[in-house]
Amino acid sequence: MRQKLVAGNWKMHGSLQSNQVLLAQLREKLDAKLGAQCARLEVLVCVPAPYLAQVQSSLSGSSIAWGAQNVSQHKSGAYTGEISTSMLQDFGCRHVLIGHSERRGMYGETDFVVAAKFKAAKVAGLIPVLCVGETLQERESGVTESVIARQIDAVLEVSGIDGFWQTVVAYEPVWAIGTGKTASPGQAQAVHAYIRQRLSQHHAGLAEELRIVYGGSVKADNAAELFAMPDIDGGLVGGASLVSAEFVAICEAACS
Ligand code: PEP
């Protein structure tokens, strides 16, 4: 049985002060649960890079993991402003988001770049959380599956099917991110099943084990019905991960 994952994406939010409050609340409300009735749930917060040291220290000894929102495809060198996999590992990151739609859409990350970043993360021993998803226009034009296939195939081409072991795919329809519009459980399930089926053509066992989480305006009041779908293994949560009560309630929905 696949372990559920709820990952928070703080995006470019937070301050030393507000993070301290949020992290303390998450520890207080989640740590006991993760050790007991939610033992099979994994919880992760992906924070802005300047706060990794703070999160590493605040979450030390906690069951809540932390990760980054982006990483360079290069190991080191003259890449001003970039952050390498080993730098993330220096701060205890085990996970990194790869190819979030905000990076694809606003920072020109092509399928090729995303595939290179995925490979760099994997080779370094990080767990890439590969984000894929279609825009509203693509959904309305009926090309959702071909967009997802293109995004997945770009990674397959560079890393092969074996590159997907011990990774996570996040299906995040672009039209649902930060918009308050959530894909219906049926819409989300259909795409999750498609991703699993596409990867199962290469390796059925791997596809069965791969965790595929849903992202796009997940909230406390819609999480349970999304997470009840057979191919939805948890959520990638943006806005609601900044509010401890909301995030905790989403985690609770994933462990029931
Ligand atoms: C995200 O940032 O990946 C996301 C899904 O955001 P939101 O939950 O705010 O839609």
Short mmCIF file of C-alpha atoms and ligand atoms in Angstrom, two decimals:
data_model
loop_
_atom_site.label_atom_id
_atom_site.label_comp_id
_atom_site.label_asym_id
_atom_site.label_seq_id
_atom_site.Cartn_x
_atom_site.Cartn_y
_atom_site.Cartn_z
CA MET A 1 0.00 0.00 0.00
CA ARG A 2 1.33 3.43 -0.94
CA GLN A 3 2.14 5.78 1.91
CA LYS A 4 0.20 9.05 1.70
CA LEU A 5 2.13 12.30 1.42
CA VAL A 6 0.98 15.82 2.22
CA ALA A 7 3.52 18.42 1.09
CA GLY A 8 3.20 22.13 1.79
CA ASN A 9 4.58 24.58 -0.75
CA TRP A 10 5.14 27.87 1.02
CA LYS A 11 6.08 29.56 -2.29
CA MET A 12 7.62 33.01 -1.64
CA HIS A 13 5.91 33.56 1.69
CA GLY A 14 7.13 33.78 5.25
CA SER A 15 9.53 35.59 7.55
CA LEU A 16 11.75 34.35 10.36
CA GLN A 17 9.09 35.40 12.81
CA SER A 18 6.00 34.01 11.09
CA ASN A 19 7.80 30.76 10.20
CA GLN A 20 8.70 30.23 13.82
CA VAL A 21 5.06 30.44 14.85
CA LEU A 22 3.84 28.22 12.00
CA LEU A 23 6.51 25.56 12.54
CA ALA A 24 5.87 25.44 16.28
CA GLN A 25 2.14 24.99 15.66
CA LEU A 26 2.74 22.24 13.10
CA ARG A 27 5.06 20.40 15.46
CA GLU A 28 2.65 20.70 18.31
CA LYS A 29 -0.35 19.49 16.33
CA LEU A 30 1.25 16.96 13.99
CA ASP A 31 4.14 15.29 15.73
CA ALA A 32 2.05 13.23 18.12
CA LYS A 33 -0.30 12.22 15.30
CA LEU A 34 2.49 11.24 12.92
CA GLY A 35 3.94 9.00 15.59
CA ALA A 36 0.61 7.34 16.42
CA GLN A 37 -2.66 7.21 14.48
CA CYS A 38 -1.15 8.74 11.31
CA ALA A 39 2.02 6.67 11.35
CA ARG A 40 1.68 5.94 7.64
CA LEU A 41 1.38 9.58 6.60
CA GLU A 42 4.41 11.56 5.47
CA VAL A 43 4.30 15.34 5.91
CA LEU A 44 6.69 17.71 4.22
CA VAL A 45 7.11 21.49 3.98
CA CYS A 46 8.90 23.00 0.98
CA VAL A 47 10.18 26.37 2.08
CA PRO A 48 12.01 29.31 0.50
CA ALA A 49 15.76 28.56 0.41
CA PRO A 50 16.79 31.33 2.86
CA TYR A 51 14.73 29.64 5.56
CA LEU A 52 16.19 26.15 5.20
CA ALA A 53 18.54 26.64 8.16
CA GLN A 54 15.66 27.84 10.31
CA VAL A 55 13.46 24.92 9.30
CA GLN A 56 16.27 22.43 9.80
CA SER A 57 16.72 23.64 13.33
CA SER A 58 13.02 24.09 14.15
CA LEU A 59 12.05 20.68 12.82
CA SER A 60 15.02 18.79 14.19
CA GLY A 61 13.69 15.69 15.96
CA SER A 62 10.25 16.17 14.38
CA SER A 63 8.50 13.71 12.05
CA ILE A 64 7.81 16.56 9.63
CA ALA A 65 10.29 16.62 6.75
CA TRP A 66 11.39 19.71 4.85
CA GLY A 67 12.50 20.36 1.32
CA ALA A 68 13.10 23.00 -1.31
CA GLN A 69 11.03 24.45 -4.12
CA ASN A 70 13.67 24.38 -6.84
CA VAL A 71 17.23 23.26 -7.53
CA SER A 72 19.84 23.78 -10.22
CA GLN A 73 20.55 21.06 -12.74
CA HIS A 74 24.26 21.91 -12.40
CA LYS A 75 26.51 20.52 -9.68
CA SER A 76 28.44 23.73 -9.01
CA GLY A 77 30.09 26.56 -10.90
CA ALA A 78 29.39 29.99 -12.31
CA TYR A 79 25.60 29.96 -12.00
CA THR A 80 24.84 33.13 -10.08
CA GLY A 81 21.73 32.90 -7.96
CA GLU A 82 21.33 29.15 -8.32
CA ILE A 83 21.30 26.52 -5.57
CA SER A 84 22.79 23.06 -5.97
CA THR A 85 21.56 19.69 -4.76
CA SER A 86 24.48 19.39 -2.31
CA MET A 87 23.60 22.78 -0.82
CA LEU A 88 20.06 21.56 -0.17
CA GLN A 89 21.46 18.41 1.38
CA ASP A 90 23.70 20.49 3.65
CA PHE A 91 20.48 21.76 5.19
CA GLY A 92 18.86 18.35 5.59
CA CYS A 93 16.52 18.48 2.59
CA ARG A 94 15.38 15.12 1.34
CA HIS A 95 12.82 16.41 -1.17
CA VAL A 96 12.71 19.08 -3.83
CA LEU A 97 9.88 20.30 -6.05
CA ILE A 98 10.78 20.07 -9.72
CA GLY A 99 8.95 21.80 -12.56
CA HIS A 100 6.30 23.61 -10.54
CA SER A 101 4.00 25.37 -13.01
CA GLU A 102 5.07 28.75 -11.62
CA ARG A 103 8.64 27.89 -12.60
CA ARG A 104 7.60 26.52 -15.96
CA GLY A 105 5.31 29.46 -16.69
CA MET A 106 7.17 32.42 -15.18
CA TYR A 107 10.81 31.35 -15.30
CA GLY A 108 10.90 29.60 -18.64
CA GLU A 109 11.60 26.11 -17.38
CA THR A 110 11.08 23.90 -20.39
CA ASP A 111 10.42 20.17 -20.30
CA PHE A 112 14.10 19.76 -21.12
CA VAL A 113 15.24 21.85 -18.14
CA VAL A 114 12.75 20.15 -15.84
CA ALA A 115 14.04 16.75 -16.94
CA ALA A 116 17.63 17.84 -16.27
CA LYS A 117 16.71 19.10 -12.80
CA PHE A 118 14.82 15.89 -12.02
CA LYS A 119 17.87 13.87 -13.01
CA ALA A 120 20.24 16.05 -10.96
CA ALA A 121 18.03 15.67 -7.89
CA LYS A 122 17.72 11.92 -8.32
CA VAL A 123 21.42 11.36 -8.95
CA ALA A 124 22.22 13.36 -5.80
CA GLY A 125 19.89 11.18 -3.73
CA LEU A 126 17.12 13.73 -3.28
CA ILE A 127 13.48 12.82 -3.83
CA PRO A 128 12.16 14.88 -6.72
CA VAL A 129 8.50 15.83 -6.59
CA LEU A 130 7.83 16.23 -10.30
CA CYS A 131 4.99 18.67 -11.00
CA VAL A 132 2.96 18.23 -14.16
CA GLY A 133 -0.31 19.75 -15.30
CA GLU A 134 -2.24 21.39 -18.07
CA THR A 135 -3.42 24.98 -18.47
CA LEU A 136 -7.09 25.85 -18.71
CA GLN A 137 -6.76 26.40 -22.44
CA GLU A 138 -5.17 22.99 -22.87
CA ARG A 139 -7.93 21.32 -20.84
CA GLU A 140 -10.61 23.09 -22.83
CA SER A 141 -8.93 22.07 -26.07
CA GLY A 142 -9.04 18.43 -24.97
CA VAL A 143 -5.27 17.97 -24.90
CA THR A 144 -4.80 17.35 -21.16
CA GLU A 145 -3.48 13.83 -21.61
CA SER A 146 -1.07 14.72 -24.38
CA VAL A 147 0.35 17.60 -22.30
CA ILE A 148 0.86 15.31 -19.31
CA ALA A 149 2.37 12.65 -21.56
CA ARG A 150 4.83 15.17 -23.03
CA GLN A 151 5.90 16.34 -19.56
CA ILE A 152 6.34 12.78 -18.26
CA ASP A 153 8.04 11.52 -21.42
CA ALA A 154 10.65 14.31 -21.26
CA VAL A 155 11.73 12.96 -17.87
CA LEU A 156 11.56 9.36 -19.06
CA GLU A 157 13.82 10.22 -21.94
CA VAL A 158 16.54 11.60 -19.68
CA SER A 159 16.23 9.39 -16.59
CA GLY A 160 14.52 6.27 -17.94
CA ILE A 161 11.76 4.49 -16.08
CA ASP A 162 14.19 3.52 -13.31
CA GLY A 163 14.65 7.20 -12.57
CA PHE A 164 11.09 7.20 -11.20
CA TRP A 165 11.83 4.81 -8.32
CA GLN A 166 11.53 6.64 -4.99
CA THR A 167 10.10 9.77 -6.52
CA VAL A 168 6.76 11.55 -6.36
CA VAL A 169 4.66 12.98 -9.18
CA ALA A 170 2.34 15.89 -8.40
CA TYR A 171 -0.57 16.41 -10.78
CA GLU A 172 -1.29 20.11 -10.58
CA PRO A 173 -3.71 21.48 -13.14
CA VAL A 174 -2.45 25.03 -13.71
CA TRP A 175 -6.02 26.38 -13.71
CA ALA A 176 -6.51 25.14 -10.16
CA ILE A 177 -3.34 26.54 -8.59
CA GLY A 178 -3.98 29.49 -6.33
CA THR A 179 -7.31 30.14 -8.03
CA GLY A 180 -9.69 28.58 -5.53
CA LYS A 181 -10.89 26.28 -8.36
CA THR A 182 -10.24 22.65 -7.49
CA ALA A 183 -10.35 19.80 -9.94
CA SER A 184 -13.27 17.58 -8.99
CA PRO A 185 -12.23 14.27 -7.43
CA GLY A 186 -13.30 12.59 -10.68
CA GLN A 187 -11.27 14.93 -12.88
CA ALA A 188 -8.20 14.55 -10.71
CA GLN A 189 -8.56 10.77 -10.41
CA ALA A 190 -8.80 10.43 -14.20
CA VAL A 191 -5.46 12.19 -14.74
CA HIS A 192 -3.77 10.36 -11.86
CA ALA A 193 -4.90 7.05 -13.35
CA TYR A 194 -3.61 8.18 -16.74
CA ILE A 195 -0.16 9.00 -15.32
CA ARG A 196 0.02 5.64 -13.55
CA GLN A 197 -1.12 3.79 -16.62
CA ARG A 198 1.40 5.60 -18.84
CA LEU A 199 4.27 4.69 -16.52
CA SER A 200 2.98 1.15 -16.10
CA GLN A 201 3.62 0.61 -19.81
CA HIS A 202 7.31 0.83 -18.88
CA HIS A 203 7.22 -0.87 -15.47
CA ALA A 204 3.98 -2.03 -13.90
CA GLY A 205 5.46 -2.60 -10.43
CA LEU A 206 7.03 0.82 -10.27
CA ALA A 207 3.83 2.51 -11.44
CA GLU A 208 1.90 0.71 -8.73
CA GLU A 209 4.31 1.93 -6.04
CA LEU A 210 4.74 5.49 -7.33
CA ARG A 211 3.06 8.14 -5.24
CA ILE A 212 1.01 10.61 -7.29
CA VAL A 213 -0.32 13.54 -5.29
CA TYR A 214 -2.83 16.18 -6.31
CA GLY A 215 -2.24 19.93 -6.10
CA GLY A 216 -4.53 22.83 -6.89
CA SER A 217 -6.48 24.70 -4.21
CA VAL A 218 -6.53 21.76 -1.79
CA LYS A 219 -8.28 22.91 1.38
CA ALA A 220 -9.48 21.33 4.60
CA ASP A 221 -12.98 21.05 3.17
CA ASN A 222 -12.12 19.30 -0.10
CA ALA A 223 -9.10 17.20 0.89
CA ALA A 224 -10.93 14.12 2.15
CA GLU A 225 -12.88 13.52 -1.05
CA LEU A 226 -9.79 14.01 -3.20
CA PHE A 227 -7.66 11.72 -1.05
CA ALA A 228 -10.36 9.04 -1.14
CA MET A 229 -9.74 8.50 -4.87
CA PRO A 230 -7.83 5.28 -5.57
CA ASP A 231 -4.92 6.87 -7.46
CA ILE A 232 -4.56 10.03 -5.36
CA ASP A 233 -1.87 9.50 -2.76
CA GLY A 234 -2.04 12.84 -0.98
CA GLY A 235 -1.64 16.49 -1.83
CA LEU A 236 0.72 19.30 -2.72
CA VAL A 237 -0.72 22.27 -0.88
CA GLY A 238 0.12 25.91 -1.55
CA GLY A 239 -1.93 28.64 0.14
CA ALA A 240 -3.49 26.38 2.75
CA SER A 241 -0.07 25.21 3.95
CA LEU A 242 0.54 28.66 5.44
CA VAL A 243 -2.36 28.35 7.87
CA SER A 244 -1.59 25.76 10.51
CA ALA A 245 -5.20 24.76 11.24
CA GLU A 246 -5.92 24.25 7.52
CA PHE A 247 -2.72 22.31 6.88
CA VAL A 248 -3.23 20.11 9.93
CA ALA A 249 -6.83 19.40 8.87
CA ILE A 250 -5.59 18.43 5.39
CA CYS A 251 -3.04 16.09 6.97
CA GLU A 252 -5.80 14.59 9.11
CA ALA A 253 -7.89 14.02 5.99
CA ALA A 254 -4.96 12.08 4.52
CA CYS A 255 -4.60 9.82 7.50
CA SER A 256 -8.22 8.81 8.00
C1 PEP B 1 0.99 24.84 -5.30
O1 PEP B 1 1.63 25.83 -4.99
O2 PEP B 1 1.58 23.85 -5.73
C2 PEP B 1 -0.47 24.86 -5.15
C3 PEP B 1 -1.15 23.79 -5.45
O3 PEP B 1 -1.03 26.02 -4.67
P1 PEP B 1 -2.52 26.21 -4.10
O4 PEP B 1 -2.78 25.08 -3.14
O5 PEP B 1 -2.52 27.53 -3.42
O6 PEP B 1 -3.45 26.13 -5.28
#
